[in-house]
CSV table of C-alpha atoms in Angstrom, one decimal:
chain,number,residue,atom,x,y,z
A,1,UNK,CA,108.3,73.8,78.5
A,2,UNK,CA,110.5,73.7,81.6
A,3,UNK,CA,107.4,74.9,83.5
A,4,UNK,CA,105.3,72.0,82.5
A,5,UNK,CA,106.7,69.3,84.9
A,6,UNK,CA,106.6,71.9,87.7
A,7,UNK,CA,102.9,72.7,87.0
A,8,UNK,CA,102.0,69.1,86.7
A,9,UNK,CA,103.7,68.4,90.1
A,10,UNK,CA,101.7,71.3,91.6
A,11,UNK,CA,98.5,70.0,90.1
A,12,UNK,CA,99.1,66.6,91.7
A,13,UNK,CA,99.9,68.2,95.0
A,14,UNK,CA,96.7,70.3,94.9
A,15,UNK,CA,94.6,67.3,93.9
A,16,UNK,CA,96.1,65.3,96.8
A,17,UNK,CA,95.3,68.1,99.2
A,18,UNK,CA,91.7,67.8,98.3
A,19,UNK,CA,91.4,64.1,98.0
A,20,UNK,CA,94.0,62.0,99.8
A,21,UNK,CA,93.1,61.4,103.4
A,22,UNK,CA,90.7,62.4,106.1
A,23,UNK,CA,89.0,65.8,106.7
A,24,UNK,CA,90.8,66.3,110.0
A,25,UNK,CA,94.3,65.8,108.6
A,26,UNK,CA,96.5,68.9,109.3
A,27,UNK,CA,98.0,70.1,106.0
A,28,UNK,CA,99.7,73.3,107.3
A,29,UNK,CA,100.6,74.7,110.7
A,30,UNK,CA,102.0,78.2,111.3
A,31,UNK,CA,101.1,81.5,113.1
A,32,UNK,CA,99.3,79.5,115.8
A,33,UNK,CA,96.9,78.3,113.2
A,34,UNK,CA,96.3,74.8,111.9
A,35,UNK,CA,94.8,74.2,108.5
A,36,UNK,CA,93.0,70.9,108.0
A,37,UNK,CA,92.0,69.1,104.7
A,38,UNK,CA,88.4,70.2,105.5
A,39,UNK,CA,89.6,73.8,105.6
A,40,UNK,CA,91.6,73.4,102.4
A,41,UNK,CA,88.6,71.9,100.6
A,42,UNK,CA,86.8,75.3,101.0
A,43,UNK,CA,89.3,76.4,98.2
A,44,UNK,CA,87.5,73.9,95.8
A,45,UNK,CA,85.4,75.6,93.1
A,46,UNK,CA,82.1,77.0,94.2
A,47,UNK,CA,82.9,76.8,97.9
A,48,UNK,CA,82.9,79.6,100.4
A,49,UNK,CA,86.3,80.2,102.1
A,50,UNK,CA,86.3,79.8,105.8
A,51,UNK,CA,87.9,81.9,108.6
A,52,UNK,CA,90.9,79.5,108.9
A,53,UNK,CA,91.9,80.0,105.2
A,54,UNK,CA,91.3,83.7,105.3
A,55,UNK,CA,93.3,84.3,108.4
A,56,UNK,CA,96.2,82.0,107.3
A,57,UNK,CA,96.4,83.8,104.0
A,58,UNK,CA,96.4,87.3,105.7
A,59,UNK,CA,99.3,86.1,107.9
A,60,UNK,CA,101.2,85.0,104.8
A,61,UNK,CA,100.8,88.6,103.4
A,62,UNK,CA,102.0,90.0,106.7
A,63,UNK,CA,105.1,87.7,106.6
A,64,UNK,CA,105.9,88.7,103.0
A,65,UNK,CA,105.7,92.4,104.0
A,66,UNK,CA,108.7,92.0,106.3
A,67,UNK,CA,110.9,91.6,103.3
A,68,UNK,CA,112.8,94.4,101.6
A,69,UNK,CA,110.8,96.6,99.2
A,70,UNK,CA,107.3,95.9,100.6
A,71,UNK,CA,105.0,98.2,102.5
A,72,UNK,CA,104.8,97.3,106.2
A,73,UNK,CA,101.5,95.4,106.6
A,74,UNK,CA,99.3,94.6,109.6
A,75,UNK,CA,96.3,92.4,109.3
A,76,UNK,CA,93.4,92.0,111.8
A,77,UNK,CA,91.8,88.6,111.9
A,78,UNK,CA,88.3,87.9,110.5
A,79,UNK,CA,86.6,88.2,113.9
A,80,UNK,CA,87.9,91.7,114.6
A,81,UNK,CA,85.3,93.8,112.7
A,82,UNK,CA,82.2,91.9,114.0
A,83,UNK,CA,83.6,92.3,117.6
A,84,UNK,CA,84.3,96.0,117.0
A,85,UNK,CA,80.9,96.8,115.5
A,86,UNK,CA,79.1,95.1,118.4
A,87,UNK,CA,81.3,96.4,121.3
A,88,UNK,CA,83.2,99.5,120.0
A,89,UNK,CA,86.8,100.1,120.8
A,90,UNK,CA,86.7,98.9,124.4
A,91,UNK,CA,85.8,95.4,123.2
A,92,UNK,CA,88.9,95.1,121.0
A,93,UNK,CA,91.5,97.3,122.6
A,94,UNK,CA,93.4,94.3,124.0
A,95,UNK,CA,93.7,92.8,120.4
A,96,UNK,CA,96.6,95.1,119.7
A,97,UNK,CA,98.4,94.5,123.0
A,98,UNK,CA,102.1,95.0,122.4
A,99,UNK,CA,101.5,96.3,118.8
A,100,UNK,CA,101.5,99.9,117.5
A,101,UNK,CA,99.4,99.6,114.4
A,102,UNK,CA,100.4,103.1,113.5
A,103,UNK,CA,103.9,102.0,112.7
A,104,UNK,CA,102.6,100.2,109.6
A,105,UNK,CA,101.9,101.4,106.1
A,106,UNK,CA,98.8,99.4,105.4
A,107,UNK,CA,96.3,97.7,107.7
A,108,UNK,CA,94.0,95.0,106.3
A,109,UNK,CA,90.6,94.3,107.8
A,110,UNK,CA,88.8,91.4,106.4
A,111,UNK,CA,85.0,91.9,107.1
A,112,UNK,CA,82.5,89.0,107.4
A,113,UNK,CA,79.0,90.0,106.7
A,114,UNK,CA,77.0,86.9,107.5
A,115,UNK,CA,77.5,85.1,104.2
A,116,UNK,CA,79.7,87.5,102.4
A,117,UNK,CA,83.4,88.5,102.7
A,118,UNK,CA,84.6,92.1,102.0
A,119,UNK,CA,87.9,93.9,102.7
A,120,UNK,CA,88.6,97.3,104.4
A,121,UNK,CA,92.0,98.8,103.8
A,122,UNK,CA,93.6,101.5,106.0
A,123,UNK,CA,96.5,103.3,104.2
A,124,UNK,CA,98.3,105.2,106.9
A,125,UNK,CA,100.6,106.8,104.4
A,126,UNK,CA,97.7,108.5,102.6
A,127,UNK,CA,95.3,108.8,105.5
A,128,UNK,CA,92.8,106.8,103.5
A,129,UNK,CA,90.2,104.1,104.3
A,130,UNK,CA,89.0,102.2,101.3
A,131,UNK,CA,86.3,99.5,101.2
A,132,UNK,CA,86.5,96.7,98.6
A,133,UNK,CA,83.3,94.7,97.9
A,134,UNK,CA,83.3,92.3,94.9
A,135,UNK,CA,79.5,92.5,94.9
A,136,UNK,CA,79.4,96.3,94.6
A,137,UNK,CA,77.8,97.1,98.0
A,138,UNK,CA,78.9,100.4,99.6
A,139,UNK,CA,80.5,100.2,103.1
A,140,UNK,CA,80.4,103.8,104.2
A,141,UNK,CA,79.3,102.9,107.7
A,142,UNK,CA,82.0,100.3,108.0
A,143,UNK,CA,84.6,102.9,107.0
A,144,UNK,CA,83.2,105.3,109.6
A,145,UNK,CA,83.3,102.6,112.3
A,146,UNK,CA,86.9,101.9,111.6
A,147,UNK,CA,87.9,105.6,111.5
A,148,UNK,CA,86.3,106.0,115.0
A,149,UNK,CA,88.3,102.9,116.1
A,150,UNK,CA,91.6,104.5,114.8
A,151,UNK,CA,90.8,107.8,116.6
A,152,UNK,CA,90.3,105.9,119.9
A,153,UNK,CA,93.3,103.6,119.4
A,154,UNK,CA,95.5,106.5,118.7
A,155,UNK,CA,94.4,108.4,121.8
A,156,UNK,CA,94.7,105.4,124.0
A,157,UNK,CA,98.0,103.9,122.7
A,158,UNK,CA,99.9,107.0,121.6
A,159,UNK,CA,98.2,109.9,123.3
A,160,UNK,CA,97.8,111.5,119.9
A,161,UNK,CA,94.5,112.9,118.6
A,162,UNK,CA,93.7,111.9,115.0
A,163,UNK,CA,92.1,114.6,112.9
A,164,UNK,CA,89.2,112.9,111.3
A,165,UNK,CA,88.7,115.6,108.7
A,166,UNK,CA,92.2,114.8,107.3
A,167,UNK,CA,91.1,111.3,106.3
A,168,UNK,CA,89.3,110.2,103.1
A,169,UNK,CA,86.8,107.4,103.2
A,170,UNK,CA,85.9,105.6,100.0
A,171,UNK,CA,83.7,102.7,99.0
A,172,UNK,CA,85.3,101.4,95.7
A,173,UNK,CA,82.9,101.5,92.8
A,174,UNK,CA,82.0,98.6,90.5
A,175,UNK,CA,83.9,100.3,87.7
A,176,UNK,CA,87.1,100.6,89.9
A,177,UNK,CA,87.5,97.0,91.1
A,178,UNK,CA,86.6,93.6,89.6
A,179,UNK,CA,83.3,92.0,90.5
A,180,UNK,CA,82.4,88.4,91.1
A,181,UNK,CA,80.0,86.6,88.8
A,182,UNK,CA,78.8,83.9,91.2
A,183,UNK,CA,77.8,83.5,94.8
A,184,UNK,CA,81.0,81.8,96.1
A,185,UNK,CA,84.2,83.7,95.2
A,186,UNK,CA,84.0,86.7,97.6
A,187,UNK,CA,86.6,85.2,99.9
A,188,UNK,CA,89.1,84.7,97.1
A,189,UNK,CA,88.5,88.3,95.9
A,190,UNK,CA,89.2,89.6,99.4
A,191,UNK,CA,92.5,87.6,99.6
A,192,UNK,CA,93.6,88.8,96.1
A,193,UNK,CA,92.6,92.4,96.8
A,194,UNK,CA,94.7,92.2,99.9
A,195,UNK,CA,97.6,90.5,98.0
A,196,UNK,CA,97.8,93.2,95.3
A,197,UNK,CA,97.3,96.1,97.8
A,198,UNK,CA,100.0,94.8,100.1
A,199,UNK,CA,102.4,95.0,97.2
A,200,UNK,CA,101.2,98.4,96.1
A,201,UNK,CA,100.1,96.9,92.8
A,202,UNK,CA,97.1,98.0,90.7
A,203,UNK,CA,94.2,95.5,90.9
A,204,UNK,CA,94.2,94.1,87.4
A,205,UNK,CA,92.8,90.6,87.9
A,206,UNK,CA,89.2,89.6,86.9
A,207,UNK,CA,86.6,87.0,87.8
A,208,UNK,CA,88.2,84.7,85.2
A,209,UNK,CA,91.3,84.3,87.4
A,210,UNK,CA,89.4,82.8,90.3
A,211,UNK,CA,89.8,79.1,89.5
A,212,UNK,CA,93.5,79.6,89.1
A,213,UNK,CA,93.8,81.7,92.3
A,214,UNK,CA,92.0,79.0,94.3
A,215,UNK,CA,94.6,76.4,93.2
A,216,UNK,CA,97.5,78.7,93.8
A,217,UNK,CA,96.2,79.5,97.3
A,218,UNK,CA,96.1,75.7,98.1
A,219,UNK,CA,99.8,75.4,97.2
A,220,UNK,CA,100.8,78.6,99.0
A,221,UNK,CA,99.0,77.7,102.2
A,222,UNK,CA,100.5,74.1,102.2
A,223,UNK,CA,104.0,75.5,101.6
A,224,UNK,CA,103.5,78.6,103.7
A,225,UNK,CA,105.0,80.6,100.8
A,226,UNK,CA,103.4,83.1,98.4
A,227,UNK,CA,104.1,82.5,94.7
């Protein structure tokens, strides 16, 4: 019962984020990103999440990973994979200026396929690349593209040759990860896959959780704090 007033206050805040004010009002600003009401409104039911929301949420996951007890997480932004796939390593090598991605445990790569969001995860501890698609498509070529990137990044930045044969590449099957039941929740699935993976937690949510996750993400982005 002590939760009730808190939940009601959160509901009011979420409702206000959607409805009170102009589309260009800035509701959250951090990580050199500004999130407007128009961006936040992509978290309403049946809407596709935009790049701003995806990138802001990934940055929140990275911030949380700096705390005790979490794997060290690095996240590429949503434009990385499309740039990599069209230009190869040389087109994105400056994106990691001043960063050694190999010092992390987990690297998150949100992938935008025209009108669909998916997630690629590099687990440097296990030498594994896994592809998560809430519509069940395989991403073997995406895994291979990213492994090639890792080989070139390792050679260029650390002067270390990666042994490709030591790596496992896997597209997660529809029986292994939850699947969406509509045409609009892919971005939320990607954010929550990333959330659970970046805590080393098993992925136990289902498509029924999506309306709740959308509301929760509004609150988290506005407060710049993960619940």
